[in-house]
Amino acid sequence: MNLSPMPLAVLVVDAAGIVTSWNKACEKLAGYGAAEIQGMPLLRIVEFADPPDPLPQLAARAEAESDAVLKCADGRRLPVRVMVAPRALDPGPASSFSVIVIPRPGQFPARYALIQDLPVADIVEALPCVFYVIDPSGHLLLWNRLLEEALEMPADELPTANVQGFFDARDHEVVVDNIRRAFEHGYSTHEAELVGRQGRRTSLLFQCARTSLGNVPVVFGTGLDISMRKQAEHGLRVRERAIYSSLNAIVITRCEEHEHRIEYVNPAFERITGYTLAEIKGRDPRFMRLDGCDEDERQRIRMALKRKESVRAVLRNLRKNGEIFWNDLRIDPVVNLDGEISHFVGVISDITEARHYERRLHHLAHHDPLTGLANRTLLQERLRQALEGAALKGTMVALAFLDLDNFKHINDHFGHDAGDAVLREVAQRLRAGMREDDLVARMGGDEFVLLLCDPASRAQLADLVERIRLAVMAPLRVDGQEILPGASIGVALFPDDGDSPEQMMRAADAAMYHAKTIGKNNVQFHSAELNQIVHAYLMLEANLGRAIRERELVLDYQPKVDLRSGRVVGAEALVRWRHPVEGIIPPDRFIPVAEETGLIVPLGEWVIEETCMALKSMAAHGLDDFVIAINLSARQLRQRQFAERLGQTLRRHGVDPRRLELEVTESQLMDQPNEARDALAQLKALGVRLSIDDFGTGYSSLSHLQTFPVDYIKIDRSFLGDVGHDGHMVITRAIIALGHNLKLQVIAEGVETREQLAFLRAHDCDQMQGYYFSPALSRDALQDLLARDARLPD
């Protein structure tokens, strides 16, 4: 038995060292009877190893262990250890002391202890808890094995240790208060943590009661290990705090006869729903349901609760203020100690914002951000669905591609903000003109697509598309400026023009291209013939890039003749395409393709290079005053640093800039007059000559015209068609007079008859070019003509 390996004899002495009380262990150990020991000086019984004073200073020996000899009644002298402790746990001078006498090991049999005489010894030692007996000084008199294990201390050290030292310093005050309360009131209980010598910590529930051992008042008690409970409580506190602090709403319901009554909700639930626990405690959570919505999800929940299983659902509920909110709900059962389902815990994630965001993302993924119309992705989905439905029902589907004709001009002239405003207005007009089941999409840029499901007839479809075109053409005002949009529309029909989304889109695109090529601002339906035309156009586009790289293009030169001297003074360079299969392709076939595709830029650079080489060659033959004119495209004119690069090319070839003439059309100048004026000024600064081609066919303002730094104006061939026509004669005379008044030379092009030549000479026109004198010639043929000094006859 390990309850106490040796007897603990305790004497109580006053401040003068006179014995006032003792315990049975003391009587048994020393052999004195009660009458003999009472009133005996301590020094008669205990002989300290250090020289004793007549009146030992017990206070000086307090809390210190001393070696001594116990002088027994039968004359034996037992080596002992003595511990003197004040008889109170309070600080300050003590009026009495406990003297604990501990025999040295080996002085008595191992089983010699006071507790051996008690019939409960085995019971105490077998207790599943710590057992202890404490005297008023706070020292252990008796204990069991579990206390030694908890403190990680050997038994012979325990009597001399004050119980306060078994706890953290922060707990000393609580421990002392509870021991004092037990001495004063007979009972106390508290929780504390024993700290072992090696750092082991044991949480115990202490229960103390007051009693006496002989004449010595003591407190005895037990300490029940509650470490597991403490851990569980800590875990519960953590989980409770987590539930309390959770951003998700948590509701706990109690199961009662197939009813689920709210028992607890956390603050997040109150915040999300607007209901406080006090308002809804005892109610079934179904009171928040939104009638008529998410019935399938609610039925799944009901069935899971009936089977007492976990379930997850996404559904809508109502907040207290009537707002609808989406919640991702997870419900799990709670099993009690009897294995029965007693509660359900519901965790609600408010996913309203996520749902709205998801819808916004879906809308952004399927709609154009500028106009709000469907984008290519949604169009293809809806087109596929429409074709599948029409194939089953045997109905018709129409797909119309709409492209704004002058959108680039709007962007360049009015600015991109105005362009965006036009796109938004066009989108609104298209939506207004369509049926509810039809779809309007924006493919990007200025291209829109109309999906019309089950049109009543081709005639009604044609009427609808034409009304849409006219609606798009209506003037609109942006920032106080009137803008006139136009549209080219191509229409394809299912099943005539294709049976798949890809075929339908190609057919509608081809029809739209055809509408562009025949003059814009019109509606064209797809046909087999149109498909061939568009295919040829696309092949031409594909081959043109190769033609530029493979040098299949050549320049011919149409002579320009001075009408006064009849002498050839210059020529206009005209580009030709010598196709390896089709032969010569005229410029009116491939120049528009080059303009639309942007290939006009590399083509224009090639023309400039070829022209500079021709001028250099002519200068080598003594023709250093000959002028060659080339046509300048709108794209070239708008290029940044075009003038600088042209100057570099002229210098590289050693060509006098005055021998190069650049022709721009009247429409190019009036498209963006201010920018055109700046570009022409830069070119004029190089020293090149400038002319306005096709003069009279545009809508020039004279106030603008006189500010352009040009040298020539060219009369369009259309005004020379019939010089006998009064209208033509008046216009031609007016152009010549206008040019001379502006100090410009006037050149007539397309002169083919003697009558035209005579009219021009009679009205003092400066130069002419045309078949009457010569068609366009190769460079060698032109040089031969110049060498022969061929002249226009009188």
JSON list of N, CA and C in Angstrom, two decimals, residues 8 63 83 85-86 88-90 100 130-143 147 150-151 153 157-180 182-183 190 192-196 204 206 208 218-221:
[
{"chain": "A", "resi": 8, "resn": "LEU", "atom": "N", "xyz": [3.53, 10.02, 9.85]},
{"chain": "A", "resi": 8, "resn": "LEU", "atom": "CA", "xyz": [3.78, 11.45, 9.97]},
{"chain": "A", "resi": 8, "resn": "LEU", "atom": "C", "xyz": [3.29, 11.89, 11.35]},
{"chain": "A", "resi": 63, "resn": "GLU", "atom": "N", "xyz": [9.23, 26.68, 7.33]},
{"chain": "A", "resi": 63, "resn": "GLU", "atom": "CA", "xyz": [9.35, 26.28, 5.93]},
{"chain": "A", "resi": 63, "resn": "GLU", "atom": "C", "xyz": [10.73, 25.75, 5.59]},
{"chain": "A", "resi": 83, "resn": "MET", "atom": "N", "xyz": [10.04, 19.38, 10.02]},
{"chain": "A", "resi": 83, "resn": "MET", "atom": "CA", "xyz": [9.56, 20.52, 9.24]},
{"chain": "A", "resi": 83, "resn": "MET", "atom": "C", "xyz": [8.69, 21.37, 10.14]},
{"chain": "A", "resi": 85, "resn": "ALA", "atom": "N", "xyz": [6.16, 24.60, 10.42]},
{"chain": "A", "resi": 85, "resn": "ALA", "atom": "CA", "xyz": [5.33, 25.43, 9.54]},
{"chain": "A", "resi": 85, "resn": "ALA", "atom": "C", "xyz": [4.37, 26.22, 10.38]},
{"chain": "A", "resi": 86, "resn": "PRO", "atom": "N", "xyz": [4.13, 27.49, 10.00]},
{"chain": "A", "resi": 86, "resn": "PRO", "atom": "CA", "xyz": [3.14, 28.29, 10.72]},
{"chain": "A", "resi": 86, "resn": "PRO", "atom": "C", "xyz": [1.78, 27.61, 10.63]},
{"chain": "A", "resi": 88, "resn": "ALA", "atom": "N", "xyz": [-1.02, 28.74, 10.08]},
{"chain": "A", "resi": 88, "resn": "ALA", "atom": "CA", "xyz": [-2.00, 29.54, 9.32]},
{"chain": "A", "resi": 88, "resn": "ALA", "atom": "C", "xyz": [-1.43, 29.75, 7.92]},
{"chain": "A", "resi": 89, "resn": "LEU", "atom": "N", "xyz": [-2.34, 29.83, 6.92]},
{"chain": "A", "resi": 89, "resn": "LEU", "atom": "CA", "xyz": [-1.92, 30.07, 5.52]},
{"chain": "A", "resi": 89, "resn": "LEU", "atom": "C", "xyz": [-1.75, 31.56, 5.24]},
{"chain": "A", "resi": 90, "resn": "ASP", "atom": "N", "xyz": [-2.22, 32.41, 6.19]},
{"chain": "A", "resi": 90, "resn": "ASP", "atom": "CA", "xyz": [-2.10, 33.84, 5.97]},
{"chain": "A", "resi": 90, "resn": "ASP", "atom": "C", "xyz": [-0.69, 34.30, 6.26]},
{"chain": "A", "resi": 100, "resn": "ILE", "atom": "N", "xyz": [6.27, 18.81, 12.05]},
{"chain": "A", "resi": 100, "resn": "ILE", "atom": "CA", "xyz": [6.06, 17.52, 11.39]},
{"chain": "A", "resi": 100, "resn": "ILE", "atom": "C", "xyz": [7.34, 16.73, 11.52]},
{"chain": "A", "resi": 130, "resn": "VAL", "atom": "N", "xyz": [-7.44, 11.58, -6.72]},
{"chain": "A", "resi": 130, "resn": "VAL", "atom": "CA", "xyz": [-6.44, 12.01, -5.76]},
{"chain": "A", "resi": 130, "resn": "VAL", "atom": "C", "xyz": [-7.08, 12.10, -4.37]},
{"chain": "A", "resi": 131, "resn": "PHE", "atom": "N", "xyz": [-6.37, 11.61, -3.34]},
{"chain": "A", "resi": 131, "resn": "PHE", "atom": "CA", "xyz": [-6.82, 11.75, -1.95]},
{"chain": "A", "resi": 131, "resn": "PHE", "atom": "C", "xyz": [-5.72, 12.46, -1.16]},
{"chain": "A", "resi": 132, "resn": "TYR", "atom": "N", "xyz": [-6.12, 13.32, -0.22]},
{"chain": "A", "resi": 132, "resn": "TYR", "atom": "CA", "xyz": [-5.12, 14.10, 0.51]},
{"chain": "A", "resi": 132, "resn": "TYR", "atom": "C", "xyz": [-5.69, 14.49, 1.88]},
{"chain": "A", "resi": 133, "resn": "VAL", "atom": "N", "xyz": [-4.78, 14.72, 2.81]},
{"chain": "A", "resi": 133, "resn": "VAL", "atom": "CA", "xyz": [-5.10, 15.29, 4.12]},
{"chain": "A", "resi": 133, "resn": "VAL", "atom": "C", "xyz": [-4.11, 16.42, 4.35]},
{"chain": "A", "resi": 134, "resn": "ILE", "atom": "N", "xyz": [-4.62, 17.63, 4.69]},
{"chain": "A", "resi": 134, "resn": "ILE", "atom": "CA", "xyz": [-3.78, 18.82, 4.83]},
{"chain": "A", "resi": 134, "resn": "ILE", "atom": "C", "xyz": [-3.98, 19.38, 6.22]},
{"chain": "A", "resi": 135, "resn": "ASP", "atom": "N", "xyz": [-2.86, 19.77, 6.85]},
{"chain": "A", "resi": 135, "resn": "ASP", "atom": "CA", "xyz": [-2.99, 20.41, 8.16]},
{"chain": "A", "resi": 135, "resn": "ASP", "atom": "C", "xyz": [-3.14, 21.91, 7.97]},
{"chain": "A", "resi": 136, "resn": "PRO", "atom": "N", "xyz": [-3.39, 22.65, 9.06]},
{"chain": "A", "resi": 136, "resn": "PRO", "atom": "CA", "xyz": [-3.63, 24.09, 8.92]},
{"chain": "A", "resi": 136, "resn": "PRO", "atom": "C", "xyz": [-2.47, 24.85, 8.31]},
{"chain": "A", "resi": 137, "resn": "SER", "atom": "N", "xyz": [-1.26, 24.30, 8.36]},
{"chain": "A", "resi": 137, "resn": "SER", "atom": "CA", "xyz": [-0.12, 25.01, 7.76]},
{"chain": "A", "resi": 137, "resn": "SER", "atom": "C", "xyz": [-0.03, 24.83, 6.26]},
{"chain": "A", "resi": 138, "resn": "GLY", "atom": "N", "xyz": [-0.88, 24.01, 5.71]},
{"chain": "A", "resi": 138, "resn": "GLY", "atom": "CA", "xyz": [-0.86, 23.80, 4.27]},
{"chain": "A", "resi": 138, "resn": "GLY", "atom": "C", "xyz": [0.08, 22.72, 3.84]},
{"chain": "A", "resi": 139, "resn": "HIS", "atom": "N", "xyz": [0.37, 21.78, 4.74]},
{"chain": "A", "resi": 139, "resn": "HIS", "atom": "CA", "xyz": [1.25, 20.67, 4.39]},
{"chain": "A", "resi": 139, "resn": "HIS", "atom": "C", "xyz": [0.46, 19.37, 4.38]},
{"chain": "A", "resi": 140, "resn": "LEU", "atom": "N", "xyz": [0.94, 18.44, 3.58]},
{"chain": "A", "resi": 140, "resn": "LEU", "atom": "CA", "xyz": [0.29, 17.14, 3.47]},
{"chain": "A", "resi": 140, "resn": "LEU", "atom": "C", "xyz": [0.63, 16.28, 4.67]},
{"chain": "A", "resi": 141, "resn": "LEU", "atom": "N", "xyz": [-0.43, 15.64, 5.21]},
{"chain": "A", "resi": 141, "resn": "LEU", "atom": "CA", "xyz": [-0.21, 14.65, 6.24]},
{"chain": "A", "resi": 141, "resn": "LEU", "atom": "C", "xyz": [-0.37, 13.24, 5.67]},
{"chain": "A", "resi": 142, "resn": "LEU", "atom": "N", "xyz": [-1.33, 13.09, 4.83]},
{"chain": "A", "resi": 142, "resn": "LEU", "atom": "CA", "xyz": [-1.58, 11.79, 4.19]},
{"chain": "A", "resi": 142, "resn": "LEU", "atom": "C", "xyz": [-1.93, 12.04, 2.72]},
{"chain": "A", "resi": 143, "resn": "TRP", "atom": "N", "xyz": [-1.71, 11.04, 1.88]},
{"chain": "A", "resi": 143, "resn": "TRP", "atom": "CA", "xyz": [-2.03, 11.15, 0.44]},
{"chain": "A", "resi": 143, "resn": "TRP", "atom": "C", "xyz": [-2.01, 9.75, -0.15]},
{"chain": "A", "resi": 147, "resn": "LEU", "atom": "N", "xyz": [-1.78, 11.05, -6.21]},
{"chain": "A", "resi": 147, "resn": "LEU", "atom": "CA", "xyz": [-1.25, 12.39, -6.01]},
{"chain": "A", "resi": 147, "resn": "LEU", "atom": "C", "xyz": [0.24, 12.42, -6.34]},
{"chain": "A", "resi": 150, "resn": "ALA", "atom": "N", "xyz": [0.57, 12.50, -10.08]},
{"chain": "A", "resi": 150, "resn": "ALA", "atom": "CA", "xyz": [0.19, 13.78, -10.67]},
{"chain": "A", "resi": 150, "resn": "ALA", "atom": "C", "xyz": [1.28, 14.82, -10.45]},
{"chain": "A", "resi": 151, "resn": "LEU", "atom": "N", "xyz": [1.92, 14.78, -9.23]},
{"chain": "A", "resi": 151, "resn": "LEU", "atom": "CA", "xyz": [2.95, 15.78, -8.93]},
{"chain": "A", "resi": 151, "resn": "LEU", "atom": "C", "xyz": [4.33, 15.37, -9.40]},
{"chain": "A", "resi": 153, "resn": "MET", "atom": "N", "xyz": [6.50, 13.51, -7.96]},
{"chain": "A", "resi": 153, "resn": "MET", "atom": "CA", "xyz": [7.41, 13.69, -6.83]},
{"chain": "A", "resi": 153, "resn": "MET", "atom": "C", "xyz": [7.46, 12.40, -6.00]},
{"chain": "A", "resi": 157, "resn": "GLU", "atom": "N", "xyz": [9.40, 13.47, -0.28]},
{"chain": "A", "resi": 157, "resn": "GLU", "atom": "CA", "xyz": [9.51, 14.92, -0.45]},
{"chain": "A", "resi": 157, "resn": "GLU", "atom": "C", "xyz": [8.18, 15.63, -0.22]},
{"chain": "A", "resi": 158, "resn": "LEU", "atom": "N", "xyz": [7.10, 14.89, -0.27]},
{"chain": "A", "resi": 158, "resn": "LEU", "atom": "CA", "xyz": [5.80, 15.54, -0.19]},
{"chain": "A", "resi": 158, "resn": "LEU", "atom": "C", "xyz": [5.51, 16.20, 1.16]},
{"chain": "A", "resi": 159, "resn": "PRO", "atom": "N", "xyz": [5.86, 15.60, 2.31]},
{"chain": "A", "resi": 159, "resn": "PRO", "atom": "CA", "xyz": [5.49, 16.24, 3.59]},
{"chain": "A", "resi": 159, "resn": "PRO", "atom": "C", "xyz": [6.08, 17.61, 3.78]},
{"chain": "A", "resi": 160, "resn": "THR", "atom": "N", "xyz": [7.22, 17.88, 3.20]},
{"chain": "A", "resi": 160, "resn": "THR", "atom": "CA", "xyz": [7.90, 19.15, 3.43]},
{"chain": "A", "resi": 160, "resn": "THR", "atom": "C", "xyz": [7.50, 20.21, 2.41]},
{"chain": "A", "resi": 161, "resn": "ALA", "atom": "N", "xyz": [6.68, 19.83, 1.47]},
{"chain": "A", "resi": 161, "resn": "ALA", "atom": "CA", "xyz": [6.29, 20.78, 0.42]},
{"chain": "A", "resi": 161, "resn": "ALA", "atom": "C", "xyz": [4.93, 21.39, 0.77]},
{"chain": "A", "resi": 162, "resn": "ASN", "atom": "N", "xyz": [4.84, 22.71, 0.66]},
{"chain": "A", "resi": 162, "resn": "ASN", "atom": "CA", "xyz": [3.57, 23.38, 0.88]},
{"chain": "A", "resi": 162, "resn": "ASN", "atom": "C", "xyz": [2.68, 23.16, -0.34]},
{"chain": "A", "resi": 163, "resn": "VAL", "atom": "N", "xyz": [1.40, 22.93, -0.10]},
{"chain": "A", "resi": 163, "resn": "VAL", "atom": "CA", "xyz": [0.49, 22.60, -1.21]},
{"chain": "A", "resi": 163, "resn": "VAL", "atom": "C", "xyz": [0.38, 23.73, -2.23]},
{"chain": "A", "resi": 164, "resn": "GLN", "atom": "N", "xyz": [0.66, 24.97, -1.82]},
{"chain": "A", "resi": 164, "resn": "GLN", "atom": "CA", "xyz": [0.59, 26.06, -2.80]},
{"chain": "A", "resi": 164, "resn": "GLN", "atom": "C", "xyz": [1.54, 25.82, -3.97]},
{"chain": "A", "resi": 165, "resn": "GLY", "atom": "N", "xyz": [2.68, 25.18, -3.64]},
{"chain": "A", "resi": 165, "resn": "GLY", "atom": "CA", "xyz": [3.69, 24.96, -4.68]},
{"chain": "A", "resi": 165, "resn": "GLY", "atom": "C", "xyz": [3.28, 23.94, -5.71]},
{"chain": "A", "resi": 166, "resn": "PHE", "atom": "N", "xyz": [2.14, 23.28, -5.51]},
{"chain": "A", "resi": 166, "resn": "PHE", "atom": "CA", "xyz": [1.69, 22.28, -6.48]},
{"chain": "A", "resi": 166, "resn": "PHE", "atom": "C", "xyz": [0.92, 22.93, -7.64]},
{"chain": "A", "resi": 167, "resn": "PHE", "atom": "N", "xyz": [0.74, 24.25, -7.57]},
{"chain": "A", "resi": 167, "resn": "PHE", "atom": "CA", "xyz": [-0.09, 24.92, -8.56]},
{"chain": "A", "resi": 167, "resn": "PHE", "atom": "C", "xyz": [0.67, 26.09, -9.19]},
{"chain": "A", "resi": 168, "resn": "ASP", "atom": "N", "xyz": [0.16, 26.58, -10.31]},
{"chain": "A", "resi": 168, "resn": "ASP", "atom": "CA", "xyz": [0.71, 27.79, -10.93]},
{"chain": "A", "resi": 168, "resn": "ASP", "atom": "C", "xyz": [0.61, 28.95, -9.95]},
{"chain": "A", "resi": 169, "resn": "ALA", "atom": "N", "xyz": [1.55, 29.87, -10.04]},
{"chain": "A", "resi": 169, "resn": "ALA", "atom": "CA", "xyz": [1.56, 31.02, -9.13]},
{"chain": "A", "resi": 169, "resn": "ALA", "atom": "C", "xyz": [0.26, 31.81, -9.23]},
{"chain": "A", "resi": 170, "resn": "ARG", "atom": "N", "xyz": [-0.32, 31.87, -10.46]},
{"chain": "A", "resi": 170, "resn": "ARG", "atom": "CA", "xyz": [-1.56, 32.63, -10.62]},
{"chain": "A", "resi": 170, "resn": "ARG", "atom": "C", "xyz": [-2.74, 31.99, -9.90]},
{"chain": "A", "resi": 171, "resn": "ASP", "atom": "N", "xyz": [-2.60, 30.70, -9.54]},
{"chain": "A", "resi": 171, "resn": "ASP", "atom": "CA", "xyz": [-3.68, 30.00, -8.85]},
{"chain": "A", "resi": 171, "resn": "ASP", "atom": "C", "xyz": [-3.49, 29.94, -7.34]},
{"chain": "A", "resi": 172, "resn": "HIS", "atom": "N", "xyz": [-2.36, 30.42, -6.81]},
{"chain": "A", "resi": 172, "resn": "HIS", "atom": "CA", "xyz": [-2.08, 30.28, -5.37]},
{"chain": "A", "resi": 172, "resn": "HIS", "atom": "C", "xyz": [-3.18, 30.91, -4.51]},
{"chain": "A", "resi": 173, "resn": "GLU", "atom": "N", "xyz": [-3.62, 32.09, -4.87]},
{"chain": "A", "resi": 173, "resn": "GLU", "atom": "CA", "xyz": [-4.61, 32.78, -4.06]},
{"chain": "A", "resi": 173, "resn": "GLU", "atom": "C", "xyz": [-5.91, 32.00, -4.00]},
{"chain": "A", "resi": 174, "resn": "VAL", "atom": "N", "xyz": [-6.34, 31.44, -5.14]},
{"chain": "A", "resi": 174, "resn": "VAL", "atom": "CA", "xyz": [-7.58, 30.68, -5.19]},
{"chain": "A", "resi": 174, "resn": "VAL", "atom": "C", "xyz": [-7.46, 29.42, -4.33]},
{"chain": "A", "resi": 175, "resn": "VAL", "atom": "N", "xyz": [-6.30, 28.72, -4.44]},
{"chain": "A", "resi": 175, "resn": "VAL", "atom": "CA", "xyz": [-6.09, 27.49, -3.67]},
{"chain": "A", "resi": 175, "resn": "VAL", "atom": "C", "xyz": [-6.15, 27.78, -2.17]},
{"chain": "A", "resi": 176, "resn": "VAL", "atom": "N", "xyz": [-5.42, 28.81, -1.73]},
{"chain": "A", "resi": 176, "resn": "VAL", "atom": "CA", "xyz": [-5.40, 29.15, -0.30]},
{"chain": "A", "resi": 176, "resn": "VAL", "atom": "C", "xyz": [-6.79, 29.52, 0.18]},
{"chain": "A", "resi": 177, "resn": "ASP", "atom": "N", "xyz": [-7.52, 30.30, -0.61]},
{"chain": "A", "resi": 177, "resn": "ASP", "atom": "CA", "xyz": [-8.88, 30.70, -0.22]},
{"chain": "A", "resi": 177, "resn": "ASP", "atom": "C", "xyz": [-9.77, 29.49, -0.03]},
{"chain": "A", "resi": 178, "resn": "ASN", "atom": "N", "xyz": [-9.65, 28.50, -0.90]},
{"chain": "A", "resi": 178, "resn": "ASN", "atom": "CA", "xyz": [-10.52, 27.33, -0.80]},
{"chain": "A", "resi": 178, "resn": "ASN", "atom": "C", "xyz": [-10.15, 26.44, 0.39]},
{"chain": "A", "resi": 179, "resn": "ILE", "atom": "N", "xyz": [-8.82, 26.32, 0.70]},
{"chain": "A", "resi": 179, "resn": "ILE", "atom": "CA", "xyz": [-8.41, 25.55, 1.89]},
{"chain": "A", "resi": 179, "resn": "ILE", "atom": "C", "xyz": [-8.89, 26.26, 3.16]},
{"chain": "A", "resi": 180, "resn": "ARG", "atom": "N", "xyz": [-8.72, 27.58, 3.19]},
{"chain": "A", "resi": 180, "resn": "ARG", "atom": "CA", "xyz": [-9.16, 28.35, 4.35]},
{"chain": "A", "resi": 180, "resn": "ARG", "atom": "C", "xyz": [-10.68, 28.22, 4.53]},
{"chain": "A", "resi": 182, "resn": "ALA", "atom": "N", "xyz": [-12.55, 25.76, 3.69]},
{"chain": "A", "resi": 182, "resn": "ALA", "atom": "CA", "xyz": [-12.86, 24.43, 4.23]},
{"chain": "A", "resi": 182, "resn": "ALA", "atom": "C", "xyz": [-12.62, 24.39, 5.73]},
{"chain": "A", "resi": 183, "resn": "PHE", "atom": "N", "xyz": [-11.49, 25.00, 6.19]},
{"chain": "A", "resi": 183, "resn": "PHE", "atom": "CA", "xyz": [-11.22, 25.04, 7.63]},
{"chain": "A", "resi": 183, "resn": "PHE", "atom": "C", "xyz": [-12.28, 25.86, 8.36]},
{"chain": "A", "resi": 190, "resn": "HIS", "atom": "N", "xyz": [-13.52, 23.42, -5.63]},
{"chain": "A", "resi": 190, "resn": "HIS", "atom": "CA", "xyz": [-12.98, 24.28, -6.69]},
{"chain": "A", "resi": 190, "resn": "HIS", "atom": "C", "xyz": [-12.27, 23.43, -7.73]},
{"chain": "A", "resi": 192, "resn": "ALA", "atom": "N", "xyz": [-8.85, 23.30, -10.24]},
{"chain": "A", "resi": 192, "resn": "ALA", "atom": "CA", "xyz": [-7.50, 23.84, -10.40]},
{"chain": "A", "resi": 192, "resn": "ALA", "atom": "C", "xyz": [-6.67, 22.82, -11.16]},
{"chain": "A", "resi": 193, "resn": "GLU", "atom": "N", "xyz": [-5.48, 23.27, -11.55]},
{"chain": "A", "resi": 193, "resn": "GLU", "atom": "CA", "xyz": [-4.60, 22.43, -12.34]},
{"chain": "A", "resi": 193, "resn": "GLU", "atom": "C", "xyz": [-3.32, 22.16, -11.57]},
{"chain": "A", "resi": 194, "resn": "LEU", "atom": "N", "xyz": [-3.08, 20.87, -11.21]},
{"chain": "A", "resi": 194, "resn": "LEU", "atom": "CA", "xyz": [-1.83, 20.49, -10.60]},
{"chain": "A", "resi": 194, "resn": "LEU", "atom": "C", "xyz": [-0.72, 20.53, -11.63]},
{"chain": "A", "resi": 195, "resn": "VAL", "atom": "N", "xyz": [0.46, 21.02, -11.20]},
{"chain": "A", "resi": 195, "resn": "VAL", "atom": "CA", "xyz": [1.60, 21.10, -12.10]},
{"chain": "A", "resi": 195, "resn": "VAL", "atom": "C", "xyz": [2.69, 20.19, -11.57]},
{"chain": "A", "resi": 196, "resn": "GLY", "atom": "N", "xyz": [3.00, 19.13, -12.29]},
{"chain": "A", "resi": 196, "resn": "GLY", "atom": "CA", "xyz": [4.02, 18.19, -11.88]},
{"chain": "A", "resi": 196, "resn": "GLY", "atom": "C", "xyz": [5.41, 18.75, -12.02]},
{"chain": "A", "resi": 204, "resn": "LEU", "atom": "N", "xyz": [-8.08, 19.11, -12.08]},
{"chain": "A", "resi": 204, "resn": "LEU", "atom": "CA", "xyz": [-8.79, 18.34, -11.04]},
{"chain": "A", "resi": 204, "resn": "LEU", "atom": "C", "xyz": [-9.95, 19.15, -10.49]},
{"chain": "A", "resi": 206, "resn": "PHE", "atom": "N", "xyz": [-11.49, 19.61, -7.05]},
{"chain": "A", "resi": 206, "resn": "PHE", "atom": "CA", "xyz": [-11.20, 19.37, -5.63]},
{"chain": "A", "resi": 206, "resn": "PHE", "atom": "C", "xyz": [-12.45, 19.57, -4.79]},
{"chain": "A", "resi": 208, "resn": "CYS", "atom": "N", "xyz": [-13.24, 19.48, -0.64]},
{"chain": "A", "resi": 208, "resn": "CYS", "atom": "CA", "xyz": [-12.57, 19.43, 0.66]},
{"chain": "A", "resi": 208, "resn": "CYS", "atom": "C", "xyz": [-13.61, 19.43, 1.81]},
{"chain": "A", "resi": 218, "resn": "VAL", "atom": "N", "xyz": [-7.69, 19.10, 10.50]},
{"chain": "A", "resi": 218, "resn": "VAL", "atom": "CA", "xyz": [-7.18, 18.90, 9.13]},
{"chain": "A", "resi": 218, "resn": "VAL", "atom": "C", "xyz": [-8.32, 19.06, 8.14]},
{"chain": "A", "resi": 219, "resn": "VAL", "atom": "N", "xyz": [-7.91, 19.18, 6.89]},
{"chain": "A", "resi": 219, "resn": "VAL", "atom": "CA", "xyz": [-8.86, 19.14, 5.76]},
{"chain": "A", "resi": 219, "resn": "VAL", "atom": "C", "xyz": [-8.49, 17.95, 4.91]},
{"chain": "A", "resi": 220, "resn": "PHE", "atom": "N", "xyz": [-9.47, 17.12, 4.64]},
{"chain": "A", "resi": 220, "resn": "PHE", "atom": "CA", "xyz": [-9.21, 16.02, 3.72]},
{"chain": "A", "resi": 220, "resn": "PHE", "atom": "C", "xyz": [-10.14, 16.17, 2.51]},
{"chain": "A", "resi": 221, "resn": "GLY", "atom": "N", "xyz": [-9.73, 15.56, 1.43]},
{"chain": "A", "resi": 221, "resn": "GLY", "atom": "CA", "xyz": [-10.56, 15.68, 0.24]},
{"chain": "A", "resi": 221, "resn": "GLY", "atom": "C", "xyz": [-10.06, 14.84, -0.91]}
]
